[in-house]
mmCIF file of C-alpha atoms and ligand atoms in Angstrom:
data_model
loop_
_atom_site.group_PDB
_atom_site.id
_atom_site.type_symbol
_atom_site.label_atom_id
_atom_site.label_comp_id
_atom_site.label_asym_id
_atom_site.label_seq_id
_atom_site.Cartn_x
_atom_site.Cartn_y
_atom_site.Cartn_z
ATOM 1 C CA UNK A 1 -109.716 67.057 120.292
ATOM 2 C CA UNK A 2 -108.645 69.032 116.870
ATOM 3 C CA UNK A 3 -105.907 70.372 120.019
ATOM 4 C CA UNK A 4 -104.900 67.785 120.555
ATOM 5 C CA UNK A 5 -104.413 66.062 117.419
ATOM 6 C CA UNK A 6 -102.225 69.310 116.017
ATOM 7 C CA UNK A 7 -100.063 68.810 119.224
ATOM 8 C CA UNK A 8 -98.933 66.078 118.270
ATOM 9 C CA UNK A 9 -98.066 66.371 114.709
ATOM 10 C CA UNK A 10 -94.816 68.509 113.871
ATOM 11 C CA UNK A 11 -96.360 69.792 110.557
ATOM 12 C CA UNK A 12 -98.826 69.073 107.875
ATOM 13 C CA UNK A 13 -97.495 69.749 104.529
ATOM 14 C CA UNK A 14 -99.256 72.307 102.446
ATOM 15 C CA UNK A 15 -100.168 72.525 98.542
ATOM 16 C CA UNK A 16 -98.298 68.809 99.048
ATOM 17 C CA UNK A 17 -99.116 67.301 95.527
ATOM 18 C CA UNK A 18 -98.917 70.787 93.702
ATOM 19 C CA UNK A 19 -95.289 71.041 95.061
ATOM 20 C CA UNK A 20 -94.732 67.677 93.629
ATOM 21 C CA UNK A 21 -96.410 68.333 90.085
ATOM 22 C CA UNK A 22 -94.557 71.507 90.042
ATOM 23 C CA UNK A 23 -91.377 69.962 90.839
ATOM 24 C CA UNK A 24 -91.719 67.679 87.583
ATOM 25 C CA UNK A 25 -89.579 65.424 89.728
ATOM 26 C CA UNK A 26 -86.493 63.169 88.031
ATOM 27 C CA UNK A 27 -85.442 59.717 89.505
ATOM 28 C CA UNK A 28 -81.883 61.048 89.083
ATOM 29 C CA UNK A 29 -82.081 64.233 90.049
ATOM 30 C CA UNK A 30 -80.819 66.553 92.898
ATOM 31 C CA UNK A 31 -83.120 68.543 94.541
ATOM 32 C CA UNK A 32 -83.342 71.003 97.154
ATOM 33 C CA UNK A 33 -85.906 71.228 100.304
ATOM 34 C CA UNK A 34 -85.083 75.041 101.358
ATOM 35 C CA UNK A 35 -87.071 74.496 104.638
ATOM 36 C CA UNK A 36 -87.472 70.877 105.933
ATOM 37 C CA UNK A 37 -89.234 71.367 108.908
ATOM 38 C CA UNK A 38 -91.505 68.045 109.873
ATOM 39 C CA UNK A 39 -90.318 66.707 106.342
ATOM 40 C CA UNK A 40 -93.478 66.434 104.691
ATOM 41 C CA UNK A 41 -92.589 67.744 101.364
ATOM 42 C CA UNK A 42 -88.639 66.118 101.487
ATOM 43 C CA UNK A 43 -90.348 62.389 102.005
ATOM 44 C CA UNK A 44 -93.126 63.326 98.862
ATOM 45 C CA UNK A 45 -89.749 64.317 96.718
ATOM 46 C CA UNK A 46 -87.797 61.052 98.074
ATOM 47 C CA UNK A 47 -90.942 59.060 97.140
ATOM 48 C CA UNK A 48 -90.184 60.179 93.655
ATOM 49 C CA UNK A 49 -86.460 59.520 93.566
ATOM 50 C CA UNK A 50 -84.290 56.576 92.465
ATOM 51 C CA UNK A 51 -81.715 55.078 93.789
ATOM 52 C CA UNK A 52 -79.266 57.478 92.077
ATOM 53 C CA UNK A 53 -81.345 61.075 93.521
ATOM 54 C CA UNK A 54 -80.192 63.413 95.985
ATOM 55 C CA UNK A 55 -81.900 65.467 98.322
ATOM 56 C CA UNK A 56 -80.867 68.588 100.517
ATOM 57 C CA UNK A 57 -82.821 69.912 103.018
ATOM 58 C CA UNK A 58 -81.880 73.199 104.714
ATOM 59 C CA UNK A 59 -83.250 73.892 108.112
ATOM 60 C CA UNK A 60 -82.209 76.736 110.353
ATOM 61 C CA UNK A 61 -84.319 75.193 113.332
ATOM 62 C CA UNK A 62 -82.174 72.343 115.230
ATOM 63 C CA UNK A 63 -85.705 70.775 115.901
ATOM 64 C CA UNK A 64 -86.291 70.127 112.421
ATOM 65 C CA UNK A 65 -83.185 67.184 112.611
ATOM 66 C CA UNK A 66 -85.150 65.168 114.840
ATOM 67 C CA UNK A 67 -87.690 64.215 111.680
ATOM 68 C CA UNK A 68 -84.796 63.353 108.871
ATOM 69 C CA UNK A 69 -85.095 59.768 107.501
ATOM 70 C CA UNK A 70 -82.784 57.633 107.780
ATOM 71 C CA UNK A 71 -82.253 57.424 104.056
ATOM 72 C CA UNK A 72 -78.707 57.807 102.617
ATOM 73 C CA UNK A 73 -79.887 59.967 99.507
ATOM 74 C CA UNK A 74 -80.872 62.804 101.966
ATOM 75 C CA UNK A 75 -77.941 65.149 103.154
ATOM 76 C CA UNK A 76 -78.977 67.542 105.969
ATOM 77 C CA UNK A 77 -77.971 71.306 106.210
ATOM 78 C CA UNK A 78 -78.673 72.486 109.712
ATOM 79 C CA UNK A 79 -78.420 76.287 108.328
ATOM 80 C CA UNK A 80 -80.312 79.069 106.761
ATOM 81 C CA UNK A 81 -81.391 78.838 103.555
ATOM 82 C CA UNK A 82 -79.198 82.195 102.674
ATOM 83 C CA UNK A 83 -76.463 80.314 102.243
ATOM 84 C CA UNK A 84 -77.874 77.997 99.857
ATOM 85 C CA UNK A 85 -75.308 78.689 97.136
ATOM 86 C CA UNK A 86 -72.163 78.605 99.646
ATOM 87 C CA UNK A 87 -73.659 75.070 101.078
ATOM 88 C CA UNK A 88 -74.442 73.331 97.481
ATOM 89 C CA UNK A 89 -70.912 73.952 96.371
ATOM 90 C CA UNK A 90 -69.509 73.059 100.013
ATOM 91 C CA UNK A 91 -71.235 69.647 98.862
ATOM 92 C CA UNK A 92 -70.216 69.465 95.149
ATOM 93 C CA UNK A 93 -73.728 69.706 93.517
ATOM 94 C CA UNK A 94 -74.396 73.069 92.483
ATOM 95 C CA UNK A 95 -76.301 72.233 89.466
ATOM 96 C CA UNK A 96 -79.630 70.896 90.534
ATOM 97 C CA UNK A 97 -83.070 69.733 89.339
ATOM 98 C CA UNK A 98 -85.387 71.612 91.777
ATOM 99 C CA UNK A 99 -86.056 74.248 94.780
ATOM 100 C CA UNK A 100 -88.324 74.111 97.012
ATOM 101 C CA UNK A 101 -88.997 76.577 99.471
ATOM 102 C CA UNK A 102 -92.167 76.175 102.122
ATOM 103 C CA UNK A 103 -91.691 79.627 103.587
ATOM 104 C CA UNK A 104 -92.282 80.860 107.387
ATOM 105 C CA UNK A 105 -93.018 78.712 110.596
ATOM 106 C CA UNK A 106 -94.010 75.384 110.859
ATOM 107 C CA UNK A 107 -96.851 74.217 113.111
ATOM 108 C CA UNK A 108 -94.129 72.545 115.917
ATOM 109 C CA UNK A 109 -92.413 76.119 116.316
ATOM 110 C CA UNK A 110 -95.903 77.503 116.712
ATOM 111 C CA UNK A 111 -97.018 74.926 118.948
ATOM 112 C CA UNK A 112 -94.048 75.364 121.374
ATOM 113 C CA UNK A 113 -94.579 77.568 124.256
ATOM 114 C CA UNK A 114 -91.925 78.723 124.727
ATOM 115 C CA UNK A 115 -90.175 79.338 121.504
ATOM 116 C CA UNK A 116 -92.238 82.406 121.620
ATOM 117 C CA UNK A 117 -94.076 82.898 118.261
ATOM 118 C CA UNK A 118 -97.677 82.549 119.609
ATOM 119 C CA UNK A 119 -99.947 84.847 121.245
ATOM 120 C CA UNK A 120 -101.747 81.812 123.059
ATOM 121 C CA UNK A 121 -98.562 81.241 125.998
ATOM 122 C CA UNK A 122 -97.001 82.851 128.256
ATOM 123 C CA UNK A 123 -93.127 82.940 127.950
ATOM 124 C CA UNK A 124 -90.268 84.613 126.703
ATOM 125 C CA UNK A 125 -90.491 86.470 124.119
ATOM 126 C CA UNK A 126 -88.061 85.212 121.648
ATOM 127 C CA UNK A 127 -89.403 83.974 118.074
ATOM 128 C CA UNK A 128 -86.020 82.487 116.811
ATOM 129 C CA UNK A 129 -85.898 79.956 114.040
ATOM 130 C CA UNK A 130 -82.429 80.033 114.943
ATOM 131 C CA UNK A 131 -81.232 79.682 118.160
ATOM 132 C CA UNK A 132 -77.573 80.291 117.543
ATOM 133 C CA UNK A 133 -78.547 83.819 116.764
ATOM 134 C CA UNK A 134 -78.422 86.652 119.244
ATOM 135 C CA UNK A 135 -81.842 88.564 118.448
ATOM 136 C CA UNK A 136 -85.084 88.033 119.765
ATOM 137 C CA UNK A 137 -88.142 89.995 119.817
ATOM 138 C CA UNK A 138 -87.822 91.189 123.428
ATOM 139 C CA UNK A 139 -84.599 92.705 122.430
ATOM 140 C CA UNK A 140 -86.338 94.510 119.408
ATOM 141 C CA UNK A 141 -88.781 96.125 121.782
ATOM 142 C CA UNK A 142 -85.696 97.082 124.321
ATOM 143 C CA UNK A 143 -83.867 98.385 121.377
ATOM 144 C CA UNK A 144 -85.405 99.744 117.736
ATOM 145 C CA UNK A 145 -86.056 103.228 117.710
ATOM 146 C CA UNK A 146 -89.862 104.153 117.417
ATOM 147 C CA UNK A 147 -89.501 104.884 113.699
ATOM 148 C CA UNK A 148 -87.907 101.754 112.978
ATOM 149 C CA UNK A 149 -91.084 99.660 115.504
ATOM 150 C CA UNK A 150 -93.091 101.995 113.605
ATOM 151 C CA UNK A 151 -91.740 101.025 110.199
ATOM 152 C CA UNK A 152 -91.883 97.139 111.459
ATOM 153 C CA UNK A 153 -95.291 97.052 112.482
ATOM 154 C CA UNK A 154 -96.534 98.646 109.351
ATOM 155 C CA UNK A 155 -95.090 96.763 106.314
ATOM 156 C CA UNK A 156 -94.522 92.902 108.295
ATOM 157 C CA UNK A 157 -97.846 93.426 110.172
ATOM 158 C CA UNK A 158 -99.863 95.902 108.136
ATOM 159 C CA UNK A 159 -101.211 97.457 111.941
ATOM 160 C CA UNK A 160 -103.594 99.999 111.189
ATOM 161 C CA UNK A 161 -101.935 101.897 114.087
ATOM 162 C CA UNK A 162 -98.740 101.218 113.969
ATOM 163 C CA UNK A 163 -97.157 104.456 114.678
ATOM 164 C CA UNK A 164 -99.215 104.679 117.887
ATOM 165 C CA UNK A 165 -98.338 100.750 118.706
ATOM 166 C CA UNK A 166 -93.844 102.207 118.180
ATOM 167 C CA UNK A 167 -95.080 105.158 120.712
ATOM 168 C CA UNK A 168 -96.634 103.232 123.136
ATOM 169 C CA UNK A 169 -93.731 100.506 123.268
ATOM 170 C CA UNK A 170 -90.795 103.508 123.701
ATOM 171 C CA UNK A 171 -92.823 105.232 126.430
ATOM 172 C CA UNK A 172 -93.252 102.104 128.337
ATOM 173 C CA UNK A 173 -90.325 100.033 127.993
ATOM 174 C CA UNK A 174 -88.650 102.156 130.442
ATOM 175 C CA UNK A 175 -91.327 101.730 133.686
ATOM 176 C CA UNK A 176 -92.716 98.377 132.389
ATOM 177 C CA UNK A 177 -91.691 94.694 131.799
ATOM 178 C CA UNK A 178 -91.524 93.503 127.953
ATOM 179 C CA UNK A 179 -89.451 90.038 128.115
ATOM 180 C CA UNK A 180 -92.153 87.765 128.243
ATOM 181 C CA UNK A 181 -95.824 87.852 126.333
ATOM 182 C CA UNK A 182 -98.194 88.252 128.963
ATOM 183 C CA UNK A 183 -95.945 91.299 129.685
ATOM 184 C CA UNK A 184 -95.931 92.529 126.066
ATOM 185 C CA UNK A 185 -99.222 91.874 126.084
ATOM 186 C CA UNK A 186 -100.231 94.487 129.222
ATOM 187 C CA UNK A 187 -97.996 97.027 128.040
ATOM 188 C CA UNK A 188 -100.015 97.497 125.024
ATOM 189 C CA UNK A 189 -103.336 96.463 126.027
ATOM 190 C CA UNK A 190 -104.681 100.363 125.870
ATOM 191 C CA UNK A 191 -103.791 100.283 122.044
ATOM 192 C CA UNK A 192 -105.020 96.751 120.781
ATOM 193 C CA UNK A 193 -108.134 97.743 118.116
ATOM 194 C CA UNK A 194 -110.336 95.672 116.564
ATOM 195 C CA UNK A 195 -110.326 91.904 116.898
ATOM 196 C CA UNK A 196 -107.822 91.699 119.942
ATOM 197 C CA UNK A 197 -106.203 88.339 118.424
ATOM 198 C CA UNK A 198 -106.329 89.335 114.884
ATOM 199 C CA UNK A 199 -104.412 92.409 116.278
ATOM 200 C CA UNK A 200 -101.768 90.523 118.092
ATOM 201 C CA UNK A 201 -101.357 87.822 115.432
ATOM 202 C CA UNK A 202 -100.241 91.082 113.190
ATOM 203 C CA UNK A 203 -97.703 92.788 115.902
ATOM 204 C CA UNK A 204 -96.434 89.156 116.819
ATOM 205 C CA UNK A 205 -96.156 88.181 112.554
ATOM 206 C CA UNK A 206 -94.036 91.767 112.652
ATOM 207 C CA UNK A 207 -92.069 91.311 115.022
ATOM 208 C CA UNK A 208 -90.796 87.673 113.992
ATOM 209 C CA UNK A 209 -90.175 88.234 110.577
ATOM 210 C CA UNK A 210 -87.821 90.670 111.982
ATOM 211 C CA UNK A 211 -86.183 88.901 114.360
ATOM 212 C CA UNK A 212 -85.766 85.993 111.779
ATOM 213 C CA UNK A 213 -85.255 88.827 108.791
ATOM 214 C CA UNK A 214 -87.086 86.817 106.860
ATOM 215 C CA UNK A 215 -87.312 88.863 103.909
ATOM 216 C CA UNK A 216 -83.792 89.045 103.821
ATOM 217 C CA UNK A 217 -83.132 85.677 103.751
ATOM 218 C CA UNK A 218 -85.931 85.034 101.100
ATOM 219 C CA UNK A 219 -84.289 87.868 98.561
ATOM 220 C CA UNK A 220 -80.715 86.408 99.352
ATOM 221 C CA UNK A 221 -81.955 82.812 98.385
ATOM 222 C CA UNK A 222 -84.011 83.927 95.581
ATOM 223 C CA UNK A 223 -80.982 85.845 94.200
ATOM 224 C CA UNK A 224 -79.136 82.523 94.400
ATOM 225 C CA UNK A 225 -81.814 80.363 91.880
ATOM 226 C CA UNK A 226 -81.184 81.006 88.496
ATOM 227 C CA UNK A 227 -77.482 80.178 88.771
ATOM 228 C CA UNK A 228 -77.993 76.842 91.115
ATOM 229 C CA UNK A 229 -80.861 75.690 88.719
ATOM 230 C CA UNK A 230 -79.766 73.863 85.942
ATOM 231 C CA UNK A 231 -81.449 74.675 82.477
ATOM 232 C CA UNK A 232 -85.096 73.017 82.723
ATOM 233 C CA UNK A 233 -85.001 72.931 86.522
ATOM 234 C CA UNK A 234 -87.978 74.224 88.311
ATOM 235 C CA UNK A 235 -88.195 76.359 91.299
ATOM 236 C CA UNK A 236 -91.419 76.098 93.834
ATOM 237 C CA UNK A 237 -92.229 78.694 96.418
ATOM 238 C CA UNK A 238 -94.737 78.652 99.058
ATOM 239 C CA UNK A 239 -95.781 82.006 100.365
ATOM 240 C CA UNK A 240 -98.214 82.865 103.498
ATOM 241 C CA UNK A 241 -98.145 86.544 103.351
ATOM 242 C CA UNK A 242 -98.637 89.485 100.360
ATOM 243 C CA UNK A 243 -95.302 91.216 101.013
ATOM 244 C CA UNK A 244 -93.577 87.810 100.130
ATOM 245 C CA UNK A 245 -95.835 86.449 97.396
ATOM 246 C CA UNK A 246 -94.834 90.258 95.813
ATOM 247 C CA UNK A 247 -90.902 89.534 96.047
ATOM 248 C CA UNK A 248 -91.568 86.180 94.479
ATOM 249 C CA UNK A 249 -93.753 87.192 91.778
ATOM 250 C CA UNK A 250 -91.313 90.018 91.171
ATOM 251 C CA UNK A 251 -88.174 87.731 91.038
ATOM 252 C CA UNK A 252 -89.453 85.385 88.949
ATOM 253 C CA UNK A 253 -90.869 87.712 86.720
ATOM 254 C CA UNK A 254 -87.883 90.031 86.124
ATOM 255 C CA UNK A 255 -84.878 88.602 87.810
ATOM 256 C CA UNK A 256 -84.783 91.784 90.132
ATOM 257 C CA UNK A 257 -86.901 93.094 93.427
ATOM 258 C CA UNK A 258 -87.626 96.147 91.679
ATOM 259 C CA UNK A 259 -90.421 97.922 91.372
ATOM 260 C CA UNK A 260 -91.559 98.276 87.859
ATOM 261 C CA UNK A 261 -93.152 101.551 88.775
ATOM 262 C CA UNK A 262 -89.763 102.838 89.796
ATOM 263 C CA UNK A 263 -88.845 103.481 85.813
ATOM 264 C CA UNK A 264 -91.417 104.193 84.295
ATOM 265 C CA UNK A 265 -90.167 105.760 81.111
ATOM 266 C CA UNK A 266 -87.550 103.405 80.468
ATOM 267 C CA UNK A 267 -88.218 100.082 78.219
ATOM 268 C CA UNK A 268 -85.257 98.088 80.421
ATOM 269 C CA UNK A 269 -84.721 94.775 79.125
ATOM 270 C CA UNK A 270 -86.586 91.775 80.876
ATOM 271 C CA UNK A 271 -83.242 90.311 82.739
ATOM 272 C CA UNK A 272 -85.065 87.136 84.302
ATOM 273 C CA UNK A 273 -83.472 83.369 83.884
ATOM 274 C CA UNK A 274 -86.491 81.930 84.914
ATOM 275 C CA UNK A 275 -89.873 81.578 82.749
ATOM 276 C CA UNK A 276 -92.713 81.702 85.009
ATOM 277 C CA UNK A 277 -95.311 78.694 85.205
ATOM 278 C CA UNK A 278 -98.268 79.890 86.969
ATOM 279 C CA UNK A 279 -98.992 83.112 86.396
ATOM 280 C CA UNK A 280 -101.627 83.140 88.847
ATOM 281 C CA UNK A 281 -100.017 81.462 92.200
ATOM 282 C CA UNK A 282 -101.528 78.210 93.328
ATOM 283 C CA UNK A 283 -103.648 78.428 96.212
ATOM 284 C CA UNK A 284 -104.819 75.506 99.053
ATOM 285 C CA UNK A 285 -108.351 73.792 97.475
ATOM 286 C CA UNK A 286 -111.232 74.256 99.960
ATOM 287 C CA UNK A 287 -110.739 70.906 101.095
ATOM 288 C CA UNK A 288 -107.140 71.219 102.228
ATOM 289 C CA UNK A 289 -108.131 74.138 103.740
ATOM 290 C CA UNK A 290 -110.960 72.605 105.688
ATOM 291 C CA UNK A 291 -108.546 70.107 106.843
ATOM 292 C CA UNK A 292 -105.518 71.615 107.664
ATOM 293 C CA UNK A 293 -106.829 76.010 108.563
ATOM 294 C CA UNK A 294 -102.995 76.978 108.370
ATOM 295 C CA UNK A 295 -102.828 76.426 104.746
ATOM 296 C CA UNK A 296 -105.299 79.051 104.506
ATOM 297 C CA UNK A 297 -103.369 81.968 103.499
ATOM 298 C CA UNK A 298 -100.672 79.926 101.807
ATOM 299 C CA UNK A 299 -100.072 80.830 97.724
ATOM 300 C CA UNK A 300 -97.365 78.537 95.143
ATOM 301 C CA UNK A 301 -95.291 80.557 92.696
ATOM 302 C CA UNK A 302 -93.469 78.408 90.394
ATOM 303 C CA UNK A 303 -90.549 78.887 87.709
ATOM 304 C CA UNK A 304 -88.640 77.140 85.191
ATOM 305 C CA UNK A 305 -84.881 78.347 84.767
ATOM 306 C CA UNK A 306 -84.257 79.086 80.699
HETATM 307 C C1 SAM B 401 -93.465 75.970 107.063
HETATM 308 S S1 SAM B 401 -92.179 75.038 107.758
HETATM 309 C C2 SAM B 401 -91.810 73.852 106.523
HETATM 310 C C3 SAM B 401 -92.590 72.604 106.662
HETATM 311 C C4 SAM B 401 -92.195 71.479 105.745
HETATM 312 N N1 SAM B 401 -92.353 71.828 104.359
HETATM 313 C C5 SAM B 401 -92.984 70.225 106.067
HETATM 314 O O1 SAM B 401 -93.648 69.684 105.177
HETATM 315 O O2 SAM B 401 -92.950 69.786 107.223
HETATM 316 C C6 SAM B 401 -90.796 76.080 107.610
HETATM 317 C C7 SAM B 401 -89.507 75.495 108.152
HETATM 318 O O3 SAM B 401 -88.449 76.187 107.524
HETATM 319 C C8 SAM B 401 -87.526 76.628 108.451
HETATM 320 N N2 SAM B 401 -87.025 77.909 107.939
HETATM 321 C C9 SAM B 401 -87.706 79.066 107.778
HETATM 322 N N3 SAM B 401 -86.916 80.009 107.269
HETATM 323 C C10 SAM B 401 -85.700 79.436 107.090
HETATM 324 C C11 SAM B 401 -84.451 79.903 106.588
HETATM 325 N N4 SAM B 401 -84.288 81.169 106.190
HETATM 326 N N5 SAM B 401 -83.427 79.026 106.526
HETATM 327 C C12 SAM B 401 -83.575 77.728 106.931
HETATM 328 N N6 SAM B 401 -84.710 77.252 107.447
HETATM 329 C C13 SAM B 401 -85.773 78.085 107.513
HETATM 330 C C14 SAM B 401 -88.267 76.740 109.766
HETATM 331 O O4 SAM B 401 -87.377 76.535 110.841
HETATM 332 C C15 SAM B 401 -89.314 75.658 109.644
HETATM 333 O O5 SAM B 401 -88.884 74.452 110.216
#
């Protein structure tokens, strides 16, 4: 039944009414919906507007278009969120109220077969947000070098044996099958430890915030806020994994992905245009979490541009 039920919905929104509060939401305003998805956060925003607000929504997933309302204050962007700044002055409204970014997969892409990104099918492997783009994860296994699967596995994943995982793939993507799961899955059966889905869920997390370079994209967007933001505009980031939540937390806090550590006898001045609002990110109550499992690892960073 609980199957069947998440089958049919393209996404529940997470940390819904914290986005909203964070967002501190103006009739008039323009905003910006980073990742649309099933639209859940984009119709809680457009709840909020007037008449006279404006909402963008940026969605690299040609799915996602199949959910927009028809609602004339809501203009579409059927790209990655990367190009945010390029897109907003494409559209004359670089100056705007809000950001909102609802990071990762949504629960359609998931659900889907044969998009790929689960360990629960059996079909090609391709994990692609984007399918205008030319790699997928079977071509990452055909083609990385074993330090670079090894380097994958290990910071996107956090395998515990990554380095055997990038060995095993190299010696037997030459005499075995890797384009679909299933196959995947049998080529690296002998090296699975632990919790055999727990394990997978971390190689399969790797491998598609690779293909997707989803850190990438984040830092490139992130890099974009202070200067799209107008003064008093608020910036709302939802996070499902550490390695994110730590570029977040580190953007907003210095205006930089640097590592503090990395000078550690220089006083450098703190360069940030944003002033950050919860020090401590926002996390899913039990409740929500009860309700809806997938907002289980999800945090909310939020910032104010100066
Ligand atoms: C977690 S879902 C968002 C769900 C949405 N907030 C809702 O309430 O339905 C993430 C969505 O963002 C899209 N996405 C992820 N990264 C993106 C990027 N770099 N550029 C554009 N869209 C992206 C995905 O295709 C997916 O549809």
């Amino acid at each position: 039944m609980g199957c069947e039920m998440q089958d049919e919905v393209y996404h529940i929104p997470v940390l819904l009414n914290e986005c909203i509060e964070a967002l501190k939401i103006q009739e008039d305003g323009v905003y910006v919906d980073c990742t649309f998805g099933g639209g859940g956060h984009s119709r809680a925003i457009l709840e909020k507007l007037g008449p006279g607000g404006r909402l963008v929504a940026f969605d690299q997933d040609a799915d996602a278009k199949q959910n927009l309302p028809d609602d004339p204050r809501v203009l579409f962007v059927p790209h990655n969120f990367r190009h945010i700044g390029r897109f907003l002055r494409l559209h004359k409204c670089s100056g705007v109220h809000g950001i909102l970014a609802d990071l990762g997969v949504s629960s359609h892409q998931f659900d889907e077969a044969e998009r790929g990104f689960s360990i629960r099918f059996d079909a090609a492997l391709d994990m692609r947000m984007d399918k205008r783009t030319e790699i997928t994860a079977a071509s990452i296994l055909q083609t990385y070098s074993e330090q670079q699967l090894h380097k994958l596995f290990e910071q996107y994943g956090e395998v515990t044996n990554s380095k055997t995982l990038a060995r095993t793939i190299v010696e037997n993507r030459g005499r075995m099958p890797m384009q679909t799961i299933q196959q995947f899955k049998a080529a690296i059966q002998g090296v699975v430890k632990g919790n055999p889905n727990k394990y997978l869920a971390q190689v399969f997390q790797a491998l598609r915030i690779e293909v997707n370079d989803e850190m990438g994209a984040l830092k490139e967007m992130l890099e974009q806020v202070p200067d799209l933001l107008l003064p008093g505009g608020r910036v709302a980031v939802i996070t499902f994994h550490s390695l994110e939540d730590r570029l977040v937390k580190q953007f907003f806090k210095q205006g930089s992905f640097e590592e503090e550590e990395d000078h550690p006898f220089e006083t450098r001045e703190k360069s940030s245009l944003l002033k950050v609002i919860t020090k401590k990110p926002l996390l899913p109550t039990a409740e929500e979490m009860k309700r809806n499992s997938r907002s289980r690892s999800a945090k909310l960073r939020v910032a104010e541009r100066i």
